[in-house]
Amino acid sequence: MTDQLEPMPEDWQRALAIVAHPDDLEYGCAAAVAAWTDAGRDVAYVMVTRGEAGIDTLAPAEAGPLREREERASAAVVGVSSVEFLDHADGVIEYGTRLRRDLAAAIRRHRPELVITLNFDDTWGGTIWNTPDHRAVGRATMDAVGDAGNRWIFPDAGPEPWNGVRWIAVAGSDTPTHAVDVTQGLERGVRSLTEHRTYIEALQPGTDPEKYARDFLEGSAHDEASRFGGTPAVSFRLYPR
């Protein structure tokens, strides 16, 4: 693990965040997104699923639209208006050419300089097994960045190839290298996660969603401060392209 985290690059204008489910970005990353949009940068979201299998007490046909609404409201809190859903099936995403093609097409549409995804290692913290969806989407995102720039791979997937991705940033990594100061964005990060009220209430029965969001995000940001000059932060593992 890196002892001290470097500041994330700031010489970019467009970012695209690609994750498996509604709420994946709100567990930390959204506070960094708030800081970026405050600085005038454009950030778009792509959700591979609608999270329709994520609430045990709601059938997928009901949960999917509800979680989409919560995600759009959550994104708006941190200045994101572009939220796409690719409609892969929640819980059973398969790594493969279909997923890579869909992600390459999204990268070609949005033409980002920075691509963000979520931890795709086997575990969280070495002990908590990661979900198949997170592992598949994260790895496919890493590969799709290259696919998007090659005109002979998925030639029918969207507009002209895009070779302009300069970095891939992985949120939630156990081995981060860089971080973003979220002093100003943390409160909106809390509000953004709180928008997933129905999901949080199902995940943590009897819990107040705002208190849950605040405790989780403030605790995480202040834990990272010890490696980032005492400043509350969201960390990433950065892969230059």
Short mmCIF file of N, CA, C and O in Angstrom, two decimals, residues 42-121:
data_model
loop_
_atom_site.label_atom_id
_atom_site.label_comp_id
_atom_site.label_asym_id
_atom_site.label_seq_id
_atom_site.Cartn_x
_atom_site.Cartn_y
_atom_site.Cartn_z
N ASP A 42 -16.75 17.94 -16.89
CA ASP A 42 -17.93 17.16 -17.27
C ASP A 42 -17.74 15.70 -16.87
O ASP A 42 -16.72 15.09 -17.22
N VAL A 43 -18.71 15.17 -16.16
CA VAL A 43 -18.67 13.76 -15.74
C VAL A 43 -19.98 13.11 -16.15
O VAL A 43 -21.06 13.67 -15.91
N ALA A 44 -19.89 11.95 -16.77
CA ALA A 44 -21.07 11.17 -17.15
C ALA A 44 -20.99 9.80 -16.48
O ALA A 44 -19.90 9.32 -16.17
N TYR A 45 -22.16 9.19 -16.27
CA TYR A 45 -22.23 7.88 -15.63
C TYR A 45 -22.80 6.86 -16.61
O TYR A 45 -23.75 7.15 -17.34
N VAL A 46 -22.26 5.65 -16.57
CA VAL A 46 -22.84 4.50 -17.26
C VAL A 46 -23.02 3.38 -16.24
O VAL A 46 -22.05 2.97 -15.59
N MET A 47 -24.26 2.92 -16.09
CA MET A 47 -24.59 1.78 -15.23
C MET A 47 -24.83 0.57 -16.13
O MET A 47 -25.66 0.64 -17.05
N VAL A 48 -24.14 -0.50 -15.88
CA VAL A 48 -24.30 -1.68 -16.72
C VAL A 48 -25.65 -2.36 -16.46
O VAL A 48 -26.25 -2.93 -17.37
N THR A 49 -26.16 -2.28 -15.22
CA THR A 49 -27.49 -2.81 -14.89
C THR A 49 -28.33 -1.71 -14.25
O THR A 49 -27.83 -0.62 -13.95
N ARG A 50 -29.57 -2.04 -13.98
CA ARG A 50 -30.45 -1.14 -13.20
C ARG A 50 -30.54 -1.56 -11.73
O ARG A 50 -31.34 -1.01 -10.99
N GLY A 51 -29.72 -2.52 -11.33
CA GLY A 51 -29.74 -2.95 -9.94
C GLY A 51 -31.02 -3.64 -9.54
O GLY A 51 -31.38 -3.67 -8.36
N GLU A 52 -31.67 -4.27 -10.50
CA GLU A 52 -33.01 -4.79 -10.25
C GLU A 52 -33.05 -6.00 -9.32
O GLU A 52 -34.11 -6.33 -8.76
N ALA A 53 -31.91 -6.66 -9.11
CA ALA A 53 -31.87 -7.81 -8.22
C ALA A 53 -31.35 -7.44 -6.83
O ALA A 53 -31.06 -8.33 -6.03
N GLY A 54 -31.27 -6.16 -6.53
CA GLY A 54 -30.59 -5.73 -5.32
C GLY A 54 -31.44 -5.56 -4.08
O GLY A 54 -30.90 -5.30 -3.00
N ILE A 55 -32.75 -5.68 -4.20
CA ILE A 55 -33.63 -5.47 -3.05
C ILE A 55 -34.49 -6.72 -2.87
O ILE A 55 -35.36 -7.01 -3.69
N ASP A 56 -34.23 -7.45 -1.81
CA ASP A 56 -34.88 -8.75 -1.61
C ASP A 56 -36.40 -8.63 -1.52
O ASP A 56 -37.12 -9.55 -1.94
N THR A 57 -36.89 -7.52 -1.00
CA THR A 57 -38.33 -7.38 -0.77
C THR A 57 -39.08 -6.82 -1.97
O THR A 57 -40.31 -6.66 -1.90
N LEU A 58 -38.37 -6.52 -3.05
CA LEU A 58 -39.01 -5.98 -4.25
C LEU A 58 -38.67 -6.84 -5.46
O LEU A 58 -37.50 -7.16 -5.68
N ALA A 59 -39.67 -7.19 -6.23
CA ALA A 59 -39.43 -7.93 -7.46
C ALA A 59 -38.62 -7.07 -8.43
O ALA A 59 -38.74 -5.84 -8.43
N PRO A 60 -37.80 -7.69 -9.27
CA PRO A 60 -36.97 -6.92 -10.20
C PRO A 60 -37.74 -5.92 -11.05
O PRO A 60 -37.24 -4.82 -11.30
N ALA A 61 -38.95 -6.27 -11.49
CA ALA A 61 -39.71 -5.35 -12.34
C ALA A 61 -40.06 -4.07 -11.61
O ALA A 61 -40.23 -3.02 -12.23
N GLU A 62 -40.15 -4.12 -10.30
CA GLU A 62 -40.43 -2.93 -9.50
C GLU A 62 -39.14 -2.26 -9.04
O GLU A 62 -39.03 -1.03 -9.02
N ALA A 63 -38.17 -3.07 -8.67
CA ALA A 63 -36.92 -2.53 -8.13
C ALA A 63 -36.10 -1.79 -9.18
O ALA A 63 -35.49 -0.76 -8.89
N GLY A 64 -36.07 -2.30 -10.42
CA GLY A 64 -35.25 -1.67 -11.45
C GLY A 64 -35.60 -0.22 -11.70
O GLY A 64 -34.73 0.66 -11.62
N PRO A 65 -36.87 0.11 -12.01
CA PRO A 65 -37.23 1.51 -12.21
C PRO A 65 -37.00 2.38 -10.99
O PRO A 65 -36.60 3.54 -11.10
N LEU A 66 -37.26 1.82 -9.80
CA LEU A 66 -37.05 2.59 -8.58
C LEU A 66 -35.57 2.93 -8.40
O LEU A 66 -35.21 4.07 -8.08
N ARG A 67 -34.71 1.95 -8.62
CA ARG A 67 -33.29 2.20 -8.43
C ARG A 67 -32.75 3.13 -9.51
O ARG A 67 -31.82 3.90 -9.26
N GLU A 68 -33.32 3.08 -10.71
CA GLU A 68 -32.93 4.04 -11.73
C GLU A 68 -33.28 5.46 -11.28
O GLU A 68 -32.46 6.38 -11.41
N ARG A 69 -34.48 5.65 -10.74
CA ARG A 69 -34.87 6.99 -10.27
C ARG A 69 -33.94 7.46 -9.16
O ARG A 69 -33.53 8.63 -9.13
N GLU A 70 -33.62 6.56 -8.23
CA GLU A 70 -32.72 6.96 -7.14
C GLU A 70 -31.34 7.32 -7.67
O GLU A 70 -30.71 8.28 -7.19
N GLU A 71 -30.86 6.60 -8.68
CA GLU A 71 -29.54 6.90 -9.23
C GLU A 71 -29.53 8.24 -9.96
O GLU A 71 -28.58 9.03 -9.82
N ARG A 72 -30.56 8.53 -10.72
CA ARG A 72 -30.61 9.82 -11.42
C ARG A 72 -30.66 10.98 -10.41
O ARG A 72 -29.98 12.01 -10.60
N ALA A 73 -31.43 10.83 -9.35
CA ALA A 73 -31.49 11.87 -8.32
C ALA A 73 -30.14 12.00 -7.61
O ALA A 73 -29.67 13.11 -7.32
N SER A 74 -29.51 10.87 -7.36
CA SER A 74 -28.21 10.86 -6.71
C SER A 74 -27.15 11.55 -7.56
O SER A 74 -26.35 12.35 -7.06
N ALA A 75 -27.15 11.25 -8.86
CA ALA A 75 -26.18 11.88 -9.76
C ALA A 75 -26.37 13.39 -9.83
O ALA A 75 -25.40 14.15 -9.86
N ALA A 76 -27.63 13.82 -9.86
CA ALA A 76 -27.92 15.26 -9.96
C ALA A 76 -27.35 16.03 -8.78
O ALA A 76 -26.92 17.18 -8.93
N VAL A 77 -27.32 15.41 -7.61
CA VAL A 77 -26.79 16.08 -6.41
C VAL A 77 -25.34 16.51 -6.61
O VAL A 77 -24.92 17.55 -6.11
N VAL A 78 -24.58 15.72 -7.36
CA VAL A 78 -23.15 16.03 -7.55
C VAL A 78 -22.87 16.59 -8.95
O VAL A 78 -21.73 16.59 -9.41
N GLY A 79 -23.90 17.08 -9.62
CA GLY A 79 -23.69 17.80 -10.87
C GLY A 79 -23.60 16.95 -12.11
O GLY A 79 -23.07 17.41 -13.13
N VAL A 80 -24.12 15.72 -12.06
CA VAL A 80 -24.08 14.82 -13.22
C VAL A 80 -25.48 14.69 -13.80
O VAL A 80 -26.42 14.28 -13.10
N SER A 81 -25.63 15.03 -15.07
CA SER A 81 -26.94 14.94 -15.72
C SER A 81 -27.04 13.79 -16.70
O SER A 81 -28.14 13.37 -17.07
N SER A 82 -25.91 13.26 -17.16
CA SER A 82 -25.91 12.16 -18.12
C SER A 82 -25.72 10.84 -17.40
O SER A 82 -24.62 10.54 -16.89
N VAL A 83 -26.79 10.05 -17.32
CA VAL A 83 -26.75 8.74 -16.67
C VAL A 83 -27.36 7.73 -17.64
O VAL A 83 -28.55 7.82 -17.97
N GLU A 84 -26.57 6.77 -18.10
CA GLU A 84 -27.05 5.75 -19.04
C GLU A 84 -27.12 4.40 -18.35
O GLU A 84 -26.30 4.09 -17.47
N PHE A 85 -28.08 3.58 -18.78
CA PHE A 85 -28.24 2.22 -18.27
C PHE A 85 -28.17 1.26 -19.47
O PHE A 85 -28.90 1.43 -20.44
N LEU A 86 -27.30 0.26 -19.37
CA LEU A 86 -27.05 -0.63 -20.50
C LEU A 86 -27.94 -1.87 -20.47
O LEU A 86 -27.93 -2.65 -21.42
N ASP A 87 -28.64 -2.11 -19.39
CA ASP A 87 -29.64 -3.18 -19.31
C ASP A 87 -29.06 -4.59 -19.40
O ASP A 87 -29.74 -5.51 -19.87
N HIS A 88 -27.85 -4.79 -18.93
CA HIS A 88 -27.40 -6.14 -18.65
C HIS A 88 -28.12 -6.62 -17.39
O HIS A 88 -28.58 -5.81 -16.58
N ALA A 89 -28.23 -7.91 -17.20
CA ALA A 89 -28.99 -8.46 -16.08
C ALA A 89 -28.19 -8.37 -14.79
O ALA A 89 -27.05 -8.82 -14.70
N ASP A 90 -28.80 -7.79 -13.77
CA ASP A 90 -28.16 -7.60 -12.48
C ASP A 90 -27.85 -8.95 -11.83
O ASP A 90 -28.69 -9.84 -11.78
N GLY A 91 -26.63 -9.07 -11.33
CA GLY A 91 -26.22 -10.26 -10.60
C GLY A 91 -25.60 -11.33 -11.45
O GLY A 91 -24.92 -12.23 -10.92
N VAL A 92 -25.80 -11.27 -12.76
CA VAL A 92 -25.28 -12.33 -13.64
C VAL A 92 -24.56 -11.73 -14.85
O VAL A 92 -24.55 -12.30 -15.93
N ILE A 93 -23.95 -10.56 -14.66
CA ILE A 93 -23.16 -9.96 -15.74
C ILE A 93 -22.03 -10.91 -16.10
O ILE A 93 -21.36 -11.47 -15.23
N GLU A 94 -21.82 -11.10 -17.38
CA GLU A 94 -20.75 -11.98 -17.85
C GLU A 94 -19.66 -11.16 -18.53
O GLU A 94 -19.94 -10.36 -19.43
N TYR A 95 -18.42 -11.37 -18.08
CA TYR A 95 -17.30 -10.79 -18.83
C TYR A 95 -17.25 -11.47 -20.20
O TYR A 95 -17.33 -12.69 -20.30
N GLY A 96 -17.10 -10.67 -21.24
CA GLY A 96 -17.00 -11.24 -22.57
C GLY A 96 -17.13 -10.15 -23.62
O GLY A 96 -17.17 -8.95 -23.31
N THR A 97 -17.22 -10.57 -24.88
CA THR A 97 -17.20 -9.60 -25.96
C THR A 97 -18.45 -8.73 -25.99
O THR A 97 -18.37 -7.56 -26.39
N ARG A 98 -19.61 -9.25 -25.56
CA ARG A 98 -20.81 -8.40 -25.55
C ARG A 98 -20.62 -7.23 -24.59
O ARG A 98 -20.91 -6.07 -24.93
N LEU A 99 -20.13 -7.51 -23.40
CA LEU A 99 -19.91 -6.45 -22.42
C LEU A 99 -18.82 -5.49 -22.90
O LEU A 99 -18.99 -4.26 -22.83
N ARG A 100 -17.72 -6.02 -23.39
CA ARG A 100 -16.66 -5.14 -23.89
C ARG A 100 -17.17 -4.25 -25.02
O ARG A 100 -16.84 -3.06 -25.08
N ARG A 101 -17.98 -4.81 -25.91
CA ARG A 101 -18.51 -4.01 -27.02
C ARG A 101 -19.37 -2.87 -26.50
O ARG A 101 -19.25 -1.73 -26.95
N ASP A 102 -20.27 -3.16 -25.56
CA ASP A 102 -21.15 -2.12 -25.03
C ASP A 102 -20.36 -1.02 -24.34
O ASP A 102 -20.69 0.18 -24.45
N LEU A 103 -19.32 -1.40 -23.61
CA LEU A 103 -18.51 -0.39 -22.92
C LEU A 103 -17.64 0.39 -23.89
O LEU A 103 -17.48 1.62 -23.73
N ALA A 104 -17.11 -0.27 -24.89
CA ALA A 104 -16.34 0.45 -25.91
C ALA A 104 -17.21 1.47 -26.63
O ALA A 104 -16.78 2.60 -26.91
N ALA A 105 -18.46 1.08 -26.94
CA ALA A 105 -19.38 2.02 -27.58
C ALA A 105 -19.65 3.23 -26.69
O ALA A 105 -19.71 4.37 -27.18
N ALA A 106 -19.82 2.99 -25.38
CA ALA A 106 -20.05 4.12 -24.45
C ALA A 106 -18.84 5.04 -24.41
O ALA A 106 -18.98 6.28 -24.40
N ILE A 107 -17.65 4.48 -24.39
CA ILE A 107 -16.44 5.31 -24.37
C ILE A 107 -16.33 6.12 -25.66
O ILE A 107 -15.98 7.30 -25.65
N ARG A 108 -16.65 5.51 -26.79
CA ARG A 108 -16.62 6.26 -28.06
C ARG A 108 -17.67 7.37 -28.07
O ARG A 108 -17.42 8.44 -28.64
N ARG A 109 -18.83 7.13 -27.47
CA ARG A 109 -19.86 8.18 -27.43
C ARG A 109 -19.43 9.36 -26.58
O ARG A 109 -19.59 10.52 -26.96
N HIS A 110 -18.88 9.08 -25.42
CA HIS A 110 -18.59 10.14 -24.45
C HIS A 110 -17.21 10.75 -24.62
O HIS A 110 -16.98 11.88 -24.15
N ARG A 111 -16.28 10.04 -25.21
CA ARG A 111 -14.94 10.54 -25.51
C ARG A 111 -14.24 11.15 -24.28
O ARG A 111 -13.79 12.29 -24.30
N PRO A 112 -14.12 10.36 -23.22
CA PRO A 112 -13.51 10.90 -21.99
C PRO A 112 -11.99 10.88 -22.04
O PRO A 112 -11.37 10.10 -22.78
N GLU A 113 -11.41 11.71 -21.21
CA GLU A 113 -9.98 11.65 -20.96
C GLU A 113 -9.67 10.77 -19.74
O GLU A 113 -8.61 10.17 -19.64
N LEU A 114 -10.62 10.74 -18.80
CA LEU A 114 -10.50 9.94 -17.58
C LEU A 114 -11.66 8.97 -17.54
O LEU A 114 -12.81 9.36 -17.72
N VAL A 115 -11.36 7.69 -17.34
CA VAL A 115 -12.40 6.67 -17.13
C VAL A 115 -12.29 6.19 -15.69
O VAL A 115 -11.18 5.93 -15.19
N ILE A 116 -13.42 6.07 -15.04
CA ILE A 116 -13.48 5.65 -13.63
C ILE A 116 -14.26 4.35 -13.55
O ILE A 116 -15.30 4.20 -14.21
N THR A 117 -13.78 3.42 -12.75
CA THR A 117 -14.54 2.21 -12.47
C THR A 117 -14.31 1.82 -11.02
O THR A 117 -13.64 2.53 -10.27
N LEU A 118 -14.90 0.68 -10.63
CA LEU A 118 -14.88 0.26 -9.23
C LEU A 118 -13.95 -0.94 -9.06
O LEU A 118 -13.70 -1.70 -10.01
N ASN A 119 -13.48 -1.10 -7.84
CA ASN A 119 -12.61 -2.22 -7.48
C ASN A 119 -13.08 -3.54 -8.11
O ASN A 119 -14.21 -3.98 -7.90
N PHE A 120 -12.20 -4.16 -8.88
CA PHE A 120 -12.53 -5.43 -9.51
C PHE A 120 -11.63 -6.56 -9.02
O PHE A 120 -11.58 -7.64 -9.62
N ASP A 121 -10.93 -6.33 -7.91
CA ASP A 121 -10.16 -7.41 -7.30
C ASP A 121 -11.10 -8.47 -6.74
O ASP A 121 -12.30 -8.25 -6.58
#
